[in-house]
Structures are given as C-alpha cells and as structure tokens.
Short mmCIF file of C-alpha atoms and ligand atoms in Angstrom, two decimals:
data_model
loop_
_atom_site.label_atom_id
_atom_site.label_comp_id
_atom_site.label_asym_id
_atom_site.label_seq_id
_atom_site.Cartn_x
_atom_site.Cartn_y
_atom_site.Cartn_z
CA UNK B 1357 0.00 0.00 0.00
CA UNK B 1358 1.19 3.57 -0.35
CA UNK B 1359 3.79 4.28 2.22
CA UNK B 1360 2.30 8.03 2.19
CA UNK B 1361 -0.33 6.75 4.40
CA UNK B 1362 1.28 4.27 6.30
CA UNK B 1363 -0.30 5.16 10.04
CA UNK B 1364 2.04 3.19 11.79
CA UNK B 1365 5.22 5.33 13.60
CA UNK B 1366 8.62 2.88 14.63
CA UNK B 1367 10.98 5.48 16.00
CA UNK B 1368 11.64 6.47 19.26
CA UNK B 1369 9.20 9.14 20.93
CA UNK B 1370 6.88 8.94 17.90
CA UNK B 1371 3.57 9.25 19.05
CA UNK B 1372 1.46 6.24 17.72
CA UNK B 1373 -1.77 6.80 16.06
CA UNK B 1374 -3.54 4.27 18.32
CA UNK B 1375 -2.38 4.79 21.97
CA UNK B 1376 -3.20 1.36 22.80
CA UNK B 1377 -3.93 0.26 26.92
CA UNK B 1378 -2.54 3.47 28.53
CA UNK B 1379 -5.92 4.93 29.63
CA UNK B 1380 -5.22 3.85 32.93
CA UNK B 1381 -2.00 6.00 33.10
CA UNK B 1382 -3.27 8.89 31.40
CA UNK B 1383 -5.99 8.65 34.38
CA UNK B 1384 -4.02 8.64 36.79
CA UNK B 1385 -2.03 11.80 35.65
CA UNK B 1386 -5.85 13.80 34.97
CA UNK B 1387 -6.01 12.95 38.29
CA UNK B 1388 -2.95 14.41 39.77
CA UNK B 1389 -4.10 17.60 36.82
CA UNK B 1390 -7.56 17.97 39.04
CA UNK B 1391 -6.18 17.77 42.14
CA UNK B 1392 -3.72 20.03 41.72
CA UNK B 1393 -6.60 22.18 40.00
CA UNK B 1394 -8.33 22.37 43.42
CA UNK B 1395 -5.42 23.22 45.47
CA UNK B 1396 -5.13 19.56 47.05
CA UNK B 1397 -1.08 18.07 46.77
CA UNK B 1398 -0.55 14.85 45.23
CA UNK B 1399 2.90 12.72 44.44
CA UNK B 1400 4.63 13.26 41.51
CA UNK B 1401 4.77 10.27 38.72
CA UNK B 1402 7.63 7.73 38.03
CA UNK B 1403 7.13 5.71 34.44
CA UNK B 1404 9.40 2.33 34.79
CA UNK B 1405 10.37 -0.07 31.84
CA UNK B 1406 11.71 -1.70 29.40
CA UNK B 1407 13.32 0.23 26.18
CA UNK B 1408 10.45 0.67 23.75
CA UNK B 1409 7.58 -0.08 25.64
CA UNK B 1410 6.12 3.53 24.96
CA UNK B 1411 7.43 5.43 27.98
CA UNK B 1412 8.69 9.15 25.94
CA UNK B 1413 5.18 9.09 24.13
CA UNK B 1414 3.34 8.67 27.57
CA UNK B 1415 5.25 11.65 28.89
CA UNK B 1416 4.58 13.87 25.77
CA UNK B 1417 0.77 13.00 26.11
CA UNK B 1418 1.18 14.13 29.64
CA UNK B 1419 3.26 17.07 28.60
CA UNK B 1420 0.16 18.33 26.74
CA UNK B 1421 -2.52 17.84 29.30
CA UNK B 1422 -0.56 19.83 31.56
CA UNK B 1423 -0.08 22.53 29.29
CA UNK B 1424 -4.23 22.23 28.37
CA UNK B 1425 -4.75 22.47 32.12
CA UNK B 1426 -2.77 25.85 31.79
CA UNK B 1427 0.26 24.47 33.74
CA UNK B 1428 3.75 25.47 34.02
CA UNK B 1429 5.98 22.95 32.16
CA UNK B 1430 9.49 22.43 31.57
CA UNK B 1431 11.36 19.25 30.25
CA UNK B 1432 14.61 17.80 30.68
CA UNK B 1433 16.16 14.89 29.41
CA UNK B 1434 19.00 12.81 31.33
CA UNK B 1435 20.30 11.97 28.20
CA UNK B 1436 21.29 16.11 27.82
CA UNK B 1437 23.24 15.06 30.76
CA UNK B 1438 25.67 13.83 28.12
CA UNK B 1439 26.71 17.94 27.94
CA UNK B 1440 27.70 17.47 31.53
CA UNK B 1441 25.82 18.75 35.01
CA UNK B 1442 26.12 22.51 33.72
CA UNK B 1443 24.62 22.29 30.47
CA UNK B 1444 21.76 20.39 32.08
CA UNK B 1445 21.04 22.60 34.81
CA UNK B 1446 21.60 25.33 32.17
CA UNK B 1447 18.86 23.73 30.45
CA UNK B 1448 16.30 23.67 33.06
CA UNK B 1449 17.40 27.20 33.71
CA UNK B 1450 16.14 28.59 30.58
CA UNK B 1451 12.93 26.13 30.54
CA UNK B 1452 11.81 27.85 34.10
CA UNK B 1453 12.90 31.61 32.04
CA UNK B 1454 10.89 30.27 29.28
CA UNK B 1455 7.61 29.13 31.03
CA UNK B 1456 7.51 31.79 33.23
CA UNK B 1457 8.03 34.67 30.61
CA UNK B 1458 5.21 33.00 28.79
CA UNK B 1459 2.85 32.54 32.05
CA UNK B 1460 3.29 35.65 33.18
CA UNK B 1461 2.75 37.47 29.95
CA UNK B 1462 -0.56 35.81 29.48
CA UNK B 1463 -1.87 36.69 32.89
CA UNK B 1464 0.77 38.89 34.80
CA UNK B 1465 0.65 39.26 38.69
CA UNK B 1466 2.62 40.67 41.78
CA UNK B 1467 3.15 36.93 43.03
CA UNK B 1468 4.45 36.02 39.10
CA UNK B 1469 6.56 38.93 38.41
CA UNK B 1470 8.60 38.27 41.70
CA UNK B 1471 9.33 34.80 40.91
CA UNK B 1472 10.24 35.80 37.73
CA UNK B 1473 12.47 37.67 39.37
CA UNK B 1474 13.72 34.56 41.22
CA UNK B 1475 14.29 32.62 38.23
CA UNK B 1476 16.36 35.19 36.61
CA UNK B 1477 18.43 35.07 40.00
CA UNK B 1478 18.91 31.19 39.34
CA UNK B 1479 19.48 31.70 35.96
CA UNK B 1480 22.19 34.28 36.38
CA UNK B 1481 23.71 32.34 38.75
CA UNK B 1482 23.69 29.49 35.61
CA UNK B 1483 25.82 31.88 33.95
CA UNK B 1484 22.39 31.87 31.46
CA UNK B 1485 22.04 34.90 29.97
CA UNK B 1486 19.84 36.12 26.84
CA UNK B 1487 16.53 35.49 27.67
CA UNK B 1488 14.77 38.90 28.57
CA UNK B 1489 11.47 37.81 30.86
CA UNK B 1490 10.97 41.46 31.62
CA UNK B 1491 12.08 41.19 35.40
CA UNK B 1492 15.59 41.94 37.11
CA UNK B 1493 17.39 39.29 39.43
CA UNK B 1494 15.29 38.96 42.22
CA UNK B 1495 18.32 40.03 45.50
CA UNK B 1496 18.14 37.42 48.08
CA UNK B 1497 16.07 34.39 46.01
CA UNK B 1498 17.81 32.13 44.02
CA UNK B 1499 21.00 33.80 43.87
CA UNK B 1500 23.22 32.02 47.63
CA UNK B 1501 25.20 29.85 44.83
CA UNK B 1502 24.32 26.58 46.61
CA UNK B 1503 22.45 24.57 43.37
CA UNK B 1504 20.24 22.47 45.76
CA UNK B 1505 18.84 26.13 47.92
CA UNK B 1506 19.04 28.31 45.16
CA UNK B 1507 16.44 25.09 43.09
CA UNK B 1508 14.45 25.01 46.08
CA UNK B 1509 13.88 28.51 46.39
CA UNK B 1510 12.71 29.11 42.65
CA UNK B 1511 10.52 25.92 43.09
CA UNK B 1512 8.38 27.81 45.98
CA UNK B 1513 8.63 30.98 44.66
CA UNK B 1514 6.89 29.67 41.46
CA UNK B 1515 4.89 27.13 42.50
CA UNK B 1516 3.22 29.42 45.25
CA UNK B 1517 2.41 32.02 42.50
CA UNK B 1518 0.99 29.45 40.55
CA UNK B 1519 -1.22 28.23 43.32
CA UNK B 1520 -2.64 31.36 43.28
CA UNK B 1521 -4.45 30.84 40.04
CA UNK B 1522 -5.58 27.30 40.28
CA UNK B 1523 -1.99 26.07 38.55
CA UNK B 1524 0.91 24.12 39.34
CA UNK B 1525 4.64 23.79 37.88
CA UNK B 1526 5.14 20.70 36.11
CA UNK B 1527 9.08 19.55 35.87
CA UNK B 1528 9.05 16.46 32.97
CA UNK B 1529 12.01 14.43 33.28
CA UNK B 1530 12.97 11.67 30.56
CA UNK B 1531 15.72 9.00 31.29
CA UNK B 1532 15.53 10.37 34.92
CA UNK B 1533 18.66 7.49 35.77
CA UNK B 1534 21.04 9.51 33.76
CA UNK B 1535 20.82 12.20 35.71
CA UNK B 1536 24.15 13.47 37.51
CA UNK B 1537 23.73 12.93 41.61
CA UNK B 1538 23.62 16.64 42.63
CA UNK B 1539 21.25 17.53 40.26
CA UNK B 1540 18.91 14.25 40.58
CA UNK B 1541 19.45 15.04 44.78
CA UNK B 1542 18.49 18.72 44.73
CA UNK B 1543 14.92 17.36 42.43
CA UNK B 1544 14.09 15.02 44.95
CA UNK B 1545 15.11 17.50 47.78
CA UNK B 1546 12.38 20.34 45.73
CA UNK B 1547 9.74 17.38 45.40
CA UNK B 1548 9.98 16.62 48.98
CA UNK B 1549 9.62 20.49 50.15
CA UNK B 1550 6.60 21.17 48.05
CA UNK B 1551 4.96 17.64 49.49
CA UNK B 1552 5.85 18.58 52.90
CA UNK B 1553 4.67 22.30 52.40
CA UNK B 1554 1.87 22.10 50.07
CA UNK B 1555 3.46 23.99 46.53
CA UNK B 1556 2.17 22.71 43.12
CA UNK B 1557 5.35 21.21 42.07
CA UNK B 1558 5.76 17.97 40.48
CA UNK B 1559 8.33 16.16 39.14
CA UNK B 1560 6.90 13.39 36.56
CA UNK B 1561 9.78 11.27 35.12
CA UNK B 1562 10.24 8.15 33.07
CA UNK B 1563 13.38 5.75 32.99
CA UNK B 1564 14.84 2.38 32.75
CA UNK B 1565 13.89 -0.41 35.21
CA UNK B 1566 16.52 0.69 37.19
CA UNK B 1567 14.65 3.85 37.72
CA UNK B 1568 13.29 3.56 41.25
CA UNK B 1569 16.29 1.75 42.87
CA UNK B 1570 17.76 5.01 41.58
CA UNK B 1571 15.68 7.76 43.53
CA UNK B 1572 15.81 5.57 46.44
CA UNK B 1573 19.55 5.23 46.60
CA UNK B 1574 19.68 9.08 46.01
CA UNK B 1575 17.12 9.82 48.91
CA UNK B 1576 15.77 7.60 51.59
CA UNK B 1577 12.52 9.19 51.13
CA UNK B 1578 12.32 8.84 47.45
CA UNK B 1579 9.84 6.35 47.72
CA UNK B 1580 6.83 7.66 49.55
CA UNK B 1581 7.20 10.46 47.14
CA UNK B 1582 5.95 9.32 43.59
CA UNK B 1583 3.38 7.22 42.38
CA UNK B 1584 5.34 4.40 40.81
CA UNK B 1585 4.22 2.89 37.10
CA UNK B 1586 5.80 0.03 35.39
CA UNK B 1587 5.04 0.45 31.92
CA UNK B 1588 5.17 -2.44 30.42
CA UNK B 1589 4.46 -4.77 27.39
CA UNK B 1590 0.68 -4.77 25.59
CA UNK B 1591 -1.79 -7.99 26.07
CA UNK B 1592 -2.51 -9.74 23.15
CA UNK B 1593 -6.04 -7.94 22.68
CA UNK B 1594 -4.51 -4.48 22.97
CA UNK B 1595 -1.27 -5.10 20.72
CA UNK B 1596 -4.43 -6.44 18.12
CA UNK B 1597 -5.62 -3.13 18.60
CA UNK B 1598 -2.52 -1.19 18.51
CA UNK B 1599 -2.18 -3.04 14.87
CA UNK B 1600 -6.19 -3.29 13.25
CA UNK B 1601 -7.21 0.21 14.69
CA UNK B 1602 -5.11 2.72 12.50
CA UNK B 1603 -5.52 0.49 9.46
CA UNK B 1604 -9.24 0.36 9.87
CA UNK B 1605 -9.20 3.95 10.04
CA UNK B 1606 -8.05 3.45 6.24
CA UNK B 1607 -10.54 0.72 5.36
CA UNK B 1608 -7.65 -2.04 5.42
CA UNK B 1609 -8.30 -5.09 7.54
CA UNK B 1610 -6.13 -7.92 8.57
CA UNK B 1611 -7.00 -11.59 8.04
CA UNK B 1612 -6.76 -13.28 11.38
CA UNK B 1613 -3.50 -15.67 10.36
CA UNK B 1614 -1.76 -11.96 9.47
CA UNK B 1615 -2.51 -10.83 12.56
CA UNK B 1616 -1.53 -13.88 14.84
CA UNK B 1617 1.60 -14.47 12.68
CA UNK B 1618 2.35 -10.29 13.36
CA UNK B 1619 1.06 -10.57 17.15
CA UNK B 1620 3.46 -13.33 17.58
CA UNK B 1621 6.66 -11.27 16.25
CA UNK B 1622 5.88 -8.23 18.13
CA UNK B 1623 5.35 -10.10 21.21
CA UNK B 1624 3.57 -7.64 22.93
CA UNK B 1625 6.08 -4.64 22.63
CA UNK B 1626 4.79 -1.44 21.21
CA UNK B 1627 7.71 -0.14 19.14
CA UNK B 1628 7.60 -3.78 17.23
CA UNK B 1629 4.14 -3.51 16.71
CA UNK B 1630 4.80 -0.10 14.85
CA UNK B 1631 7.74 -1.78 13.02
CA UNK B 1632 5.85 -4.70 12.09
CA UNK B 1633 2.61 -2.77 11.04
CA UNK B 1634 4.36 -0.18 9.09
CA UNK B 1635 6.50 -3.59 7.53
CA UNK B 1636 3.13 -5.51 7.00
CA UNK B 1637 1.43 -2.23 5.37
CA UNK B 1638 4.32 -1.60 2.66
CA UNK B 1639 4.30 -4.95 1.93
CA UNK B 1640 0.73 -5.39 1.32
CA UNK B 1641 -0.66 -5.01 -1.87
CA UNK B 1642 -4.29 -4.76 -1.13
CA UNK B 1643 -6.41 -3.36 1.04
CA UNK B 1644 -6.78 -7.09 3.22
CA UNK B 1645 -3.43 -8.31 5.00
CA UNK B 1646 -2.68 -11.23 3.92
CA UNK B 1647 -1.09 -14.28 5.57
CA UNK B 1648 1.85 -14.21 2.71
CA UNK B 1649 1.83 -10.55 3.10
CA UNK B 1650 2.45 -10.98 6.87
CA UNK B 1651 5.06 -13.49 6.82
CA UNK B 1652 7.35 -11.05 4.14
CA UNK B 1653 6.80 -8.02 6.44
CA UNK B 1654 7.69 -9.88 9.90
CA UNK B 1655 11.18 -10.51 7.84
CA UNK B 1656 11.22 -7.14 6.65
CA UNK B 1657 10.52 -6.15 10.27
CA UNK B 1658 12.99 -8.09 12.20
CA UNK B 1659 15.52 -6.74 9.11
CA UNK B 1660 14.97 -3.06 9.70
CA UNK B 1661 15.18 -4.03 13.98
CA UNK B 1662 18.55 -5.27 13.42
CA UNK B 1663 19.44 -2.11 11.93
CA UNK B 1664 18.28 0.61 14.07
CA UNK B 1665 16.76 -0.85 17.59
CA UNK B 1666 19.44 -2.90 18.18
CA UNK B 1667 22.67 -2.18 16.73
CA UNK B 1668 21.87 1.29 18.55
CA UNK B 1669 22.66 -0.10 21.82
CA UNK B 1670 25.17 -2.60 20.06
CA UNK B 1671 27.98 -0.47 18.81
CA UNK B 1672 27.77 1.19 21.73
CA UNK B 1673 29.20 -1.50 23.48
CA UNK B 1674 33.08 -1.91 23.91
CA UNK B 1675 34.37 -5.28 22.87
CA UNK B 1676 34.58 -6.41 26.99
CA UNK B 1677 31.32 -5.57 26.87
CA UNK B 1678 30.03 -7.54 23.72
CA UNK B 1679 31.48 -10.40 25.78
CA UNK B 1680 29.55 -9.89 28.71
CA UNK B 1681 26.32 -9.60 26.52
CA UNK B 1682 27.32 -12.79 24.75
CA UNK B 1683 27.69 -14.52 27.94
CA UNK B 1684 24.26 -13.21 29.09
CA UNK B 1685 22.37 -13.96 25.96
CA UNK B 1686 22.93 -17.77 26.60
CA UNK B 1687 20.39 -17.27 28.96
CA UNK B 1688 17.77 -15.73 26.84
CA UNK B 1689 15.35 -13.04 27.98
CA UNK B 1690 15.27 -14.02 31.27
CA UNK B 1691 18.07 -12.35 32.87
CA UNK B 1692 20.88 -14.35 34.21
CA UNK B 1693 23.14 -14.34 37.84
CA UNK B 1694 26.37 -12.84 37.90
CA UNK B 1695 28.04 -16.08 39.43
CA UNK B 1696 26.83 -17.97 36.64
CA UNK B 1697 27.85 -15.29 33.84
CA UNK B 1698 31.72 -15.65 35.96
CA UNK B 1699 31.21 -19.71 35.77
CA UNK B 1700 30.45 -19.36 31.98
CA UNK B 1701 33.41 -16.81 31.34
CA UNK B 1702 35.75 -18.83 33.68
CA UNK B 1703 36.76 -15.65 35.57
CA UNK B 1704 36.48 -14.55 38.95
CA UNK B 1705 32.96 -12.25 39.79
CA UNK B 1706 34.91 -9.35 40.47
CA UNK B 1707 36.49 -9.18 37.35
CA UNK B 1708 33.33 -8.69 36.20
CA UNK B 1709 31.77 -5.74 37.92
CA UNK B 1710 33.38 -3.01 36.26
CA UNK B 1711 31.95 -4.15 32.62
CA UNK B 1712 28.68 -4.60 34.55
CA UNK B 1713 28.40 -1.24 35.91
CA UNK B 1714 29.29 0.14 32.50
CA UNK B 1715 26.33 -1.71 30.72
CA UNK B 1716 23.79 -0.29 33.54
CA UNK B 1717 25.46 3.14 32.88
CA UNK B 1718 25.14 2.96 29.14
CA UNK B 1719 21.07 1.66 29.65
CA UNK B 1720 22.12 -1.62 27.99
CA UNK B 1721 21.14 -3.74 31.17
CA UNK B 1722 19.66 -3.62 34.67
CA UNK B 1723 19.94 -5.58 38.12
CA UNK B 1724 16.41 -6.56 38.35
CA UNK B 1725 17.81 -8.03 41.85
CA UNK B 1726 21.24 -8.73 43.77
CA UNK B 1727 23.15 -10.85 41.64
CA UNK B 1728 21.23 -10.70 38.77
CA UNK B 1729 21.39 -8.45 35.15
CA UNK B 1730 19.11 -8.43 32.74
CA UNK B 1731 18.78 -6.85 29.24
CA UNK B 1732 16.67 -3.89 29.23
CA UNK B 1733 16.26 -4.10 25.53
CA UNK B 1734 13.29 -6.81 24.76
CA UNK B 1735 14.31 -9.09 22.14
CA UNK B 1736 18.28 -8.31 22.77
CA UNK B 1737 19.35 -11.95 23.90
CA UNK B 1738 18.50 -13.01 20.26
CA UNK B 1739 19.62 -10.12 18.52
CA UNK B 1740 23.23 -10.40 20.55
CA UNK B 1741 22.98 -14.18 19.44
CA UNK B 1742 22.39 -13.66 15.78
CA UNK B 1743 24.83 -11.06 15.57
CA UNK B 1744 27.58 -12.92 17.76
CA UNK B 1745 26.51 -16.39 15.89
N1 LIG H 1199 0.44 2.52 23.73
C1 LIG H 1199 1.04 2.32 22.55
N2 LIG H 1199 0.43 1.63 21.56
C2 LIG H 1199 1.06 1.45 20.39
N3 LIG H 1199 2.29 1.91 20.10
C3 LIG H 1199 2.94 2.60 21.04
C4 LIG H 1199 2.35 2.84 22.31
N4 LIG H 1199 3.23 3.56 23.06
C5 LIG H 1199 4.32 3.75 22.29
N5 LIG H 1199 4.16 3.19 21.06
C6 LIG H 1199 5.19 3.16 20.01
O1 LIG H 1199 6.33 2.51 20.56
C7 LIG H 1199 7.55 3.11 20.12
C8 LIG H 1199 8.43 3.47 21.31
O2 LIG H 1199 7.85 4.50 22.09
P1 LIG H 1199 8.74 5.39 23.08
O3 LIG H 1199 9.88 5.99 22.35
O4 LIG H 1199 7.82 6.28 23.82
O5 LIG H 1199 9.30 4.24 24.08
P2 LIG H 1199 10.24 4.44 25.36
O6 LIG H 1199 9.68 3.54 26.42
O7 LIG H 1199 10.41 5.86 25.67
O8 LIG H 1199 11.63 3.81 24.86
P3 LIG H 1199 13.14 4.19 25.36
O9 LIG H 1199 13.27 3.61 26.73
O10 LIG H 1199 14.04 3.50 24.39
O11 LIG H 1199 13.27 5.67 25.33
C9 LIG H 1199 7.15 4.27 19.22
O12 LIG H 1199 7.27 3.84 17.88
C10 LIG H 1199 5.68 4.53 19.57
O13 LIG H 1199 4.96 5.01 18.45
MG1 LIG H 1200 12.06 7.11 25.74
#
C-alpha cells in the first residue's frame, strides 16, 4: 500500500496513532491535573520499563494535558546530561525563564513577576544569559550559589504564585537514571519540600527499570514520594488493537493468520508492533493483510530491527562488553546471575563488575535483583545471538 499513508510510527518518541492500553495511566495523571486544579497536593509520577515499551510518548501526552490544564511545564532529558551537570542545569534554567516569561505574559501578577524575578536570580547564577522575561534578578532568592537552595527557592517561589491561580509547575524528566547525583538530589530535595509544604510542584519522570532503585539510593525518602508505574508490554487484545485500529481507520483489515503471525513477532512490545505494522502495510498489496503478506513483512521487520533498535545499543558496546552480553544472551530473555555469567566466562565475579556497571550506565542492562542483570532491551538476547553467531 502507499507508504504516504502508512499510520504506523517505529521510532523512538513517535507518538502512535492508536495509543493502545494506557488509559489507565493517562488517568491517573488527569487525576494528579484535578487535584492540583483544586489546590489539594498529590505525588509526583515515576514511568518504569523496558526500552520501547512507549514510555517518551506517555510523557509527551502528559506534557500536553498539563499545558491544556494551563500548567507550568518544563522538560529535561538525562540523556542532555551527556553535555555534563552545567549544560543540564543550564537547560532547566532557561525552561523555568521560558515558562515563566510565557505565564506571566498571558496573565501577569505581583506573586508572578517576583518569581520571575527569582528565576532570573537562578538563571544568572547558571551563567544563562539572553533570555529577557521582563524582570531583574530577584536580590536574596535564588541567587546564595548553593544549586540544591538556590532550586528550592525558585521551586516555591513559582509554584506558590501558581497556586494562586488554580496552577501548578510541572518539571518532565525523561531517562531520569542519567541524571548526575547533585542535580537528581536537589529534584528530589524540591519534590519533597513542596509535598511537605503544600506547593504545586511535580516532578513526573520516566526511565529504565533501574529507575526507582535510583531515587531511592539518592534519597531515603524517594519512595513515599511518587506514584510508581511500570510500563510495560501490551496484552494480546490491545497489541491487536494497537495493529487493526489505524488500518481500519483506512478501510484495510487484517486476516486473522496476518494478525496472529504479526502478534506473535511483536510479542507484545509497542515499538515492534509499529515496526511490524508499518513492515506488514508496505508490503501489502491490497487493502486485506494477507497471511503471505504478513510473513514477508515480519522478515522485513525483524531486518529493519537489526538495523536501528538494536545495533543502537550494540555499537555502543566496547568489545569487553560484547562479551559480557554474549555470555548473558545464553540465557535468553530471562536475565541471568552474575556467578553464573563468571562460571560461563571462567573468571572470577569481580572481574566482572566493572563491565557490569558500564552496561547499567550505558542503559544496555539492569539488576532486576542482587546478583542478577538483565537486558533492558526486549528481544536483545537473540539479537546479541544472531549477531555474535
Ligand atoms: N500505547 C502504545 N500503543 C502502540 N504503540 C505505542 C504505544 N506507546 C508507544 N508506542 C510506540 O512505541 C515506540 C516506542 O515509544 P517510546 O519511544 O515512547 O518508548 P520508550 O519507552 O520511551 O523507549 P526508550 O526507553 O528506548 O526511550 C514508538 O514507535 C511509539 O509510536
Ligand atoms: Mg524514551
């Protein structure tokens, strides 16, 4: 069919056209949306899982409501943390400058234009300079040079000018693990003030598995703190969905083998149902999915996989660590123990752990428990098995 309308969207972030099974998350956050609405404090939100399971798009959808609801947002990305802890920080900086310019342009008062005023202080001290909001550096808010006060401070300055009209500052964090300690401490430190003392601030953050082990090892208190999510893989009705739902939209339908033999390949995970739909559409010829049409396109599919999903994390990976993944792929999806992955390898455990931390670092895998790793890529043990074959 004509790839101009192929309604199916493998990439990262891209925002499917069916939004399959996440009503009950998207609840969850209108929730947090009213309550914060009526002046009542709620936790913030912490999105776990697996790569590709639809976490960034969750966030984005989220990302709009807030802004709908006439919220304050800014987003950050741990990943940005790859410019190092100042050119994050500088970041969120000029997100605050940004969203607070903008806020207090459309509805300007006393409460607004001082912690504008704040901001700029924070900002300045960023060494960010450039954006005009209109207000001077506020003396005395934002401006000690200790990152952690000087966050704090332009949290409940803002925040309690936003309660003021019914609205609440919204801090989006994506890959929240990569995060550099100070900055990931002074969040958590801000989250736990405005719980405590009743500002509308809220952190809501996706990440890797690893996610809340993270926050807790950061702050004791991490936990009571969020709402915690796993996001996870699709049941077999919804991933149907995810699949027949934008083609129906078109007036092309799926016969039943198609679909099974599709369902089976994607096994569950959204980002392979997009690359096997989009795969199954380009190789259809008519406006009914064939079996035969099915079978070419989960080839296709698991052919385009091994050249973007996969090798992404892949040549990422120094040749120590190809090992390691070798040695864990034996044990399929799984996850495997660390003693065993030393047995296999004939080395001692300890020779081990640096390679390990590395892959956790890079996002390649996780410690599900003590003693254990597993990938955090679905499908890697038999990608890293092909490829090592
Ligand atoms: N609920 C859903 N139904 C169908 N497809 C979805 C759904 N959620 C996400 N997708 C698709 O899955 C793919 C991955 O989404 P996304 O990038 O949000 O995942 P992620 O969890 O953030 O992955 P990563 O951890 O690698 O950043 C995209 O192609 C997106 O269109
Ligand atoms: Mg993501």
């Amino acid at each position: 069919m004509d790839s101009a309308s192929n309604p199916y969207s493998p990439g990262a972030g891209r925002r499917p056209f069916e939004l399959a099974a996440r009503t009950a998350l998207i609840n969850d956050f209108d929730l947090l949306i009213s309550r914060a609405a009526a002046g009542r404090t709620d936790r913030g939100i912490v999105l776990h899982g697996l790569h590709g399971v639809g976490k960034t798009v969750l966030l984005t959808e989220f990302r709009r409501r807030a802004e709908d609801a006439g919220f304050l947002v800014v987003s950050l990305e741990g990943r940005d943390a790859e410019g190092g802890p100042k050119a994050i920080r500088a970041k969120l900086a000029r997100g605050l400058l940004q969203a607070g310019r903008k806020a207090n342009s459309r509805r300007a008062t006393p409460a607004l234009a001082a912690a504008l005023g704040t901001i700029a202080s924070f900002a300045a001290g960023l060494q960010v300079s450039g954006i005009d909001v209109g207000v001077g550096a506020r003396h005395g808010r934002g401006d000690s040079g200790a990152f952690a006060v000087d966050l704090e401070e332009t949290v409940e300055d803002t925040a309690v000018a936003l309660a003021e009209r019914q609205s609440a500052l919204i801090l989006v964090v994506d890959e929240m693990q990569n995060l550099d300690a100070g900055l990931l401490s002074a969040l958590l430190g801000a989250q736990h003030q405005a719980s405590q003392r009743d500002w509308p601030f809220y952190l809501v953050a996706a990440g890797l598995p690893n996610l809340p082990s993270v926050l807790n090892q950061s702050q004791r208190y991490a936990e009571g703190l969020f709402t915690y999510r796993r996001v996870g893989a699709l049941d077999r009705e919804d991933s149907a969905t995810a699949l027949t739902a934008p083609a129906a939209e078109q007036g092309v339908s799926y016969d039943p083998e198609a679909l099974d033999l599709l369902l089976n390949a994607a096994g569950g995970y959204p980002y392979f149902l997009q690359e096997y739909g989009s795969a199954a559409w380009e190789s259809a010829p008519h406006q009914r999915i064939s079996p035969d049409d099915a079978r070419v396109a989960v080839e296709i599919g698991r052919a385009q996989l091994d050249q973007g999903f996969f090798p992404l994390r892949w040549r990422r990976s120094t040749k120590a660590e190809r090992e390691f993944l070798r040695l864990m792929a034996v044990d399929g999806e799984g996850g495997s123990g660390t003693a065993t992955l030393a047995a296999r390898a004939g080395k001692k455990m300890t020779s081990m752990t640096m390679t390990r931390g590395s892959l956790i670092r890079k996002g390649i895998i996780y410690a599900p428990s003590l003693g254990q790793v597993s990938f955090t890529v679905p499908g890697m043990a038999d990608y890293v098995r092909r490829v090592t074959a």
